[in-house]
């Protein structure tokens, strides 16, 4: 076996697909079911707006893959390039939006600025008090329930082995590479890719690379169906705490929403994150500012999931600093859905060729070498 991939979320399944596409023999090991962790808890946002600037090359690569996903994977993963709209209500937030747009332009991201009147003319019913907005027309959304299984199935069709419900009990470095002992047997490979999400820090620590990661759960929800009128994903520019709500309307009419609620701490054993109905009123207060029609709808479901948040909100991505043949891609701090396919492609390129054109310097794991970490 050339590579073992640990973790069957979007990044792990995408990496498995792109590794298999490059002709490598790959086994993906997932402790539960493919796509059942942070991926399925995702909002489904495919946005580059307000992403850390050094992540933009990765985000651009990933956006190109999203556009080709149906052709690559042989199934519709409900990617829709409906645009990403972020509303502005305060002058300081308008300054922030303009500063980001200017800073992002050299990195290849063009954001259109809409005035309040243009916003209401193009997107009636949204943010009646907004003074402006940014608009990224080529971004949009995808279906978190479909994308990881689609990558896994396409990888299997290329010869990859997908092992689900296989909790890992031991990971060892051997003279030949790595040995992974699971509930479904022992697997060996030359190289090991850690895409275990919130559990990724535990794997890194086994190899002397502790990192400051906190497992947390966001709160997501979905409403009853409404008339389908809103095409873009909608968010906000704001410095006001607790107002960072966002939503999108699916083609069936339901409004999927998130944000505007503190992410709760999650115990990795067993790793279950639960939504708290008591936090819904605060969420809806923030969302009604963006879409007043939400004041009179019923919420039919809420959910959460276990995500890994880094202390500096930047992921760990690249080669191990201690162990040859070990690679990491985890800790995307609640914003990994859009970049997931690009992460998989970039890690496959790095593992197969020894290099990548995507700059990974800011994401290297050794940036934490001199930080004391408890636990």
PDB file of N, CA and C in Angstrom, residues 1-3 5 12-28 151-162 193 344-345 347-349 351-352:
ATOM      1  N   UNK A   1       0.844  -1.193   0.000  1.00  0.00           N
ATOM      2  CA  UNK A   1       0.000   0.000   0.000  1.00  0.00           C
ATOM      3  C   UNK A   1       0.881   1.245   0.000  1.00  0.00           C
ATOM      4  N   UNK A   2       0.540   2.212  -0.853  1.00  0.00           N
ATOM      5  CA  UNK A   2       1.337   3.432  -0.926  1.00  0.00           C
ATOM      6  C   UNK A   2       0.973   4.422   0.178  1.00  0.00           C
ATOM      7  N   UNK A   3      -0.342   4.630   0.395  1.00  0.00           N
ATOM      8  CA  UNK A   3      -0.793   5.666   1.338  1.00  0.00           C
ATOM      9  C   UNK A   3      -2.001   5.166   2.115  1.00  0.00           C
ATOM     10  N   UNK A   5      -4.966   6.932   4.373  1.00  0.00           N
ATOM     11  CA  UNK A   5      -5.599   8.199   4.730  1.00  0.00           C
ATOM     12  C   UNK A   5      -6.464   7.951   5.958  1.00  0.00           C
ATOM     13  N   UNK A  12     -10.425  14.034   3.515  1.00  0.00           N
ATOM     14  CA  UNK A  12      -9.887  12.688   3.394  1.00  0.00           C
ATOM     15  C   UNK A  12     -10.367  11.972   2.150  1.00  0.00           C
ATOM     16  N   UNK A  13     -11.657  12.091   1.858  1.00  0.00           N
ATOM     17  CA  UNK A  13     -12.184  11.414   0.667  1.00  0.00           C
ATOM     18  C   UNK A  13     -11.659  12.066  -0.609  1.00  0.00           C
ATOM     19  N   UNK A  14     -11.553  13.409  -0.604  1.00  0.00           N
ATOM     20  CA  UNK A  14     -11.003  14.093  -1.775  1.00  0.00           C
ATOM     21  C   UNK A  14      -9.548  13.711  -1.989  1.00  0.00           C
ATOM     22  N   UNK A  15      -8.767  13.655  -0.916  1.00  0.00           N
ATOM     23  CA  UNK A  15      -7.369  13.251  -1.044  1.00  0.00           C
ATOM     24  C   UNK A  15      -7.265  11.824  -1.568  1.00  0.00           C
ATOM     25  N   UNK A  16      -8.122  10.931  -1.070  1.00  0.00           N
ATOM     26  CA  UNK A  16      -8.112   9.546  -1.539  1.00  0.00           C
ATOM     27  C   UNK A  16      -8.403   9.476  -3.040  1.00  0.00           C
ATOM     28  N   UNK A  17      -9.390  10.248  -3.485  1.00  0.00           N
ATOM     29  CA  UNK A  17      -9.720  10.279  -4.912  1.00  0.00           C
ATOM     30  C   UNK A  17      -8.548  10.780  -5.744  1.00  0.00           C
ATOM     31  N   UNK A  18      -7.959  11.888  -5.346  1.00  0.00           N
ATOM     32  CA  UNK A  18      -6.894  12.462  -6.167  1.00  0.00           C
ATOM     33  C   UNK A  18      -5.607  11.637  -6.100  1.00  0.00           C
ATOM     34  N   UNK A  19      -5.357  10.974  -4.976  1.00  0.00           N
ATOM     35  CA  UNK A  19      -4.225  10.048  -4.906  1.00  0.00           C
ATOM     36  C   UNK A  19      -4.443   8.867  -5.843  1.00  0.00           C
ATOM     37  N   UNK A  20      -5.648   8.290  -5.800  1.00  0.00           N
ATOM     38  CA  UNK A  20      -5.949   7.166  -6.685  1.00  0.00           C
ATOM     39  C   UNK A  20      -5.892   7.602  -8.148  1.00  0.00           C
ATOM     40  N   UNK A  21      -6.315   8.817  -8.415  1.00  0.00           N
ATOM     41  CA  UNK A  21      -6.284   9.338  -9.781  1.00  0.00           C
ATOM     42  C   UNK A  21      -4.838   9.475 -10.284  1.00  0.00           C
ATOM     43  N   UNK A  22      -3.917   9.682  -9.358  1.00  0.00           N
ATOM     44  CA  UNK A  22      -2.501   9.763  -9.717  1.00  0.00           C
ATOM     45  C   UNK A  22      -1.844   8.391  -9.777  1.00  0.00           C
ATOM     46  N   UNK A  23      -2.634   7.348  -9.557  1.00  0.00           N
ATOM     47  CA  UNK A  23      -2.115   5.991  -9.699  1.00  0.00           C
ATOM     48  C   UNK A  23      -1.576   5.362  -8.437  1.00  0.00           C
ATOM     49  N   UNK A  24      -1.746   5.988  -7.285  1.00  0.00           N
ATOM     50  CA  UNK A  24      -1.252   5.419  -6.035  1.00  0.00           C
ATOM     51  C   UNK A  24      -2.278   4.452  -5.450  1.00  0.00           C
ATOM     52  N   UNK A  25      -1.788   3.454  -4.718  1.00  0.00           N
ATOM     53  CA  UNK A  25      -2.645   2.515  -4.013  1.00  0.00           C
ATOM     54  C   UNK A  25      -2.975   3.107  -2.645  1.00  0.00           C
ATOM     55  N   UNK A  26      -4.267   3.316  -2.406  1.00  0.00           N
ATOM     56  CA  UNK A  26      -4.696   4.077  -1.235  1.00  0.00           C
ATOM     57  C   UNK A  26      -5.748   3.310  -0.449  1.00  0.00           C
ATOM     58  N   UNK A  27      -5.640   3.382   0.882  1.00  0.00           N
ATOM     59  CA  UNK A  27      -6.690   2.895   1.770  1.00  0.00           C
ATOM     60  C   UNK A  27      -7.148   4.043   2.652  1.00  0.00           C
ATOM     61  N   UNK A  28      -8.443   4.302   2.651  1.00  0.00           N
ATOM     62  CA  UNK A  28      -9.047   5.311   3.524  1.00  0.00           C
ATOM     63  C   UNK A  28      -9.668   4.602   4.725  1.00  0.00           C
ATOM     64  N   UNK A 151     -16.993  11.563  -3.409  1.00  0.00           N
ATOM     65  CA  UNK A 151     -15.545  11.400  -3.572  1.00  0.00           C
ATOM     66  C   UNK A 151     -15.112   9.978  -3.218  1.00  0.00           C
ATOM     67  N   UNK A 152     -15.693   9.421  -2.148  1.00  0.00           N
ATOM     68  CA  UNK A 152     -15.322   8.063  -1.739  1.00  0.00           C
ATOM     69  C   UNK A 152     -15.698   7.039  -2.807  1.00  0.00           C
ATOM     70  N   UNK A 153     -16.897   7.164  -3.369  1.00  0.00           N
ATOM     71  CA  UNK A 153     -17.336   6.228  -4.404  1.00  0.00           C
ATOM     72  C   UNK A 153     -16.469   6.342  -5.653  1.00  0.00           C
ATOM     73  N   UNK A 154     -16.134   7.579  -6.025  1.00  0.00           N
ATOM     74  CA  UNK A 154     -15.283   7.773  -7.203  1.00  0.00           C
ATOM     75  C   UNK A 154     -13.878   7.237  -6.959  1.00  0.00           C
ATOM     76  N   UNK A 155     -13.376   7.384  -5.733  1.00  0.00           N
ATOM     77  CA  UNK A 155     -12.066   6.832  -5.396  1.00  0.00           C
ATOM     78  C   UNK A 155     -12.084   5.310  -5.454  1.00  0.00           C
ATOM     79  N   UNK A 156     -13.152   4.714  -4.920  1.00  0.00           N
ATOM     80  CA  UNK A 156     -13.274   3.250  -4.955  1.00  0.00           C
ATOM     81  C   UNK A 156     -13.311   2.740  -6.393  1.00  0.00           C
ATOM     82  N   UNK A 157     -13.974   3.492  -7.275  1.00  0.00           N
ATOM     83  CA  UNK A 157     -14.039   3.095  -8.679  1.00  0.00           C
ATOM     84  C   UNK A 157     -12.660   3.123  -9.339  1.00  0.00           C
ATOM     85  N   UNK A 158     -11.747   3.915  -8.760  1.00  0.00           N
ATOM     86  CA  UNK A 158     -10.375   3.981  -9.270  1.00  0.00           C
ATOM     87  C   UNK A 158      -9.454   2.966  -8.590  1.00  0.00           C
ATOM     88  N   UNK A 159     -10.011   2.171  -7.678  1.00  0.00           N
ATOM     89  CA  UNK A 159      -9.218   1.127  -7.033  1.00  0.00           C
ATOM     90  C   UNK A 159      -8.870   1.368  -5.586  1.00  0.00           C
ATOM     91  N   UNK A 160      -9.256   2.518  -5.016  1.00  0.00           N
ATOM     92  CA  UNK A 160      -8.982   2.774  -3.605  1.00  0.00           C
ATOM     93  C   UNK A 160      -9.835   1.874  -2.723  1.00  0.00           C
ATOM     94  N   UNK A 161      -9.327   1.581  -1.536  1.00  0.00           N
ATOM     95  CA  UNK A 161     -10.064   0.786  -0.553  1.00  0.00           C
ATOM     96  C   UNK A 161     -10.649   1.723   0.498  1.00  0.00           C
ATOM     97  N   UNK A 162     -11.951   1.639   0.722  1.00  0.00           N
ATOM     98  CA  UNK A 162     -12.640   2.477   1.707  1.00  0.00           C
ATOM     99  C   UNK A 162     -13.066   1.596   2.869  1.00  0.00           C
ATOM    100  N   UNK A 193      -1.477   9.894   5.714  1.00  0.00           N
ATOM    101  CA  UNK A 193      -2.062  11.228   5.645  1.00  0.00           C
ATOM    102  C   UNK A 193      -3.114  11.369   6.736  1.00  0.00           C
ATOM    103  N   UNK A 344      -7.666  18.205  -0.786  1.00  0.00           N
ATOM    104  CA  UNK A 344      -7.403  16.846  -1.242  1.00  0.00           C
ATOM    105  C   UNK A 344      -6.474  16.809  -2.431  1.00  0.00           C
ATOM    106  N   UNK A 345      -6.711  17.684  -3.393  1.00  0.00           N
ATOM    107  CA  UNK A 345      -5.870  17.728  -4.589  1.00  0.00           C
ATOM    108  C   UNK A 345      -4.454  18.166  -4.254  1.00  0.00           C
ATOM    109  N   UNK A 347      -2.856  17.947  -1.293  1.00  0.00           N
ATOM    110  CA  UNK A 347      -2.147  16.931  -0.522  1.00  0.00           C
ATOM    111  C   UNK A 347      -1.748  15.756  -1.411  1.00  0.00           C
ATOM    112  N   UNK A 348      -2.609  15.384  -2.351  1.00  0.00           N
ATOM    113  CA  UNK A 348      -2.243  14.309  -3.281  1.00  0.00           C
ATOM    114  C   UNK A 348      -1.035  14.710  -4.119  1.00  0.00           C
ATOM    115  N   UNK A 349      -1.018  15.945  -4.570  1.00  0.00           N
ATOM    116  CA  UNK A 349       0.128  16.451  -5.342  1.00  0.00           C
ATOM    117  C   UNK A 349       1.397  16.427  -4.495  1.00  0.00           C
ATOM    118  N   UNK A 351       2.077  14.585  -1.797  1.00  0.00           N
ATOM    119  CA  UNK A 351       2.492  13.215  -1.478  1.00  0.00           C
ATOM    120  C   UNK A 351       3.076  12.518  -2.694  1.00  0.00           C
ATOM    121  N   UNK A 352       2.468  12.724  -3.857  1.00  0.00           N
ATOM    122  CA  UNK A 352       2.901  12.009  -5.060  1.00  0.00           C
ATOM    123  C   UNK A 352       4.171  12.577  -5.672  1.00  0.00           C
TER     124      UNK A 352
END
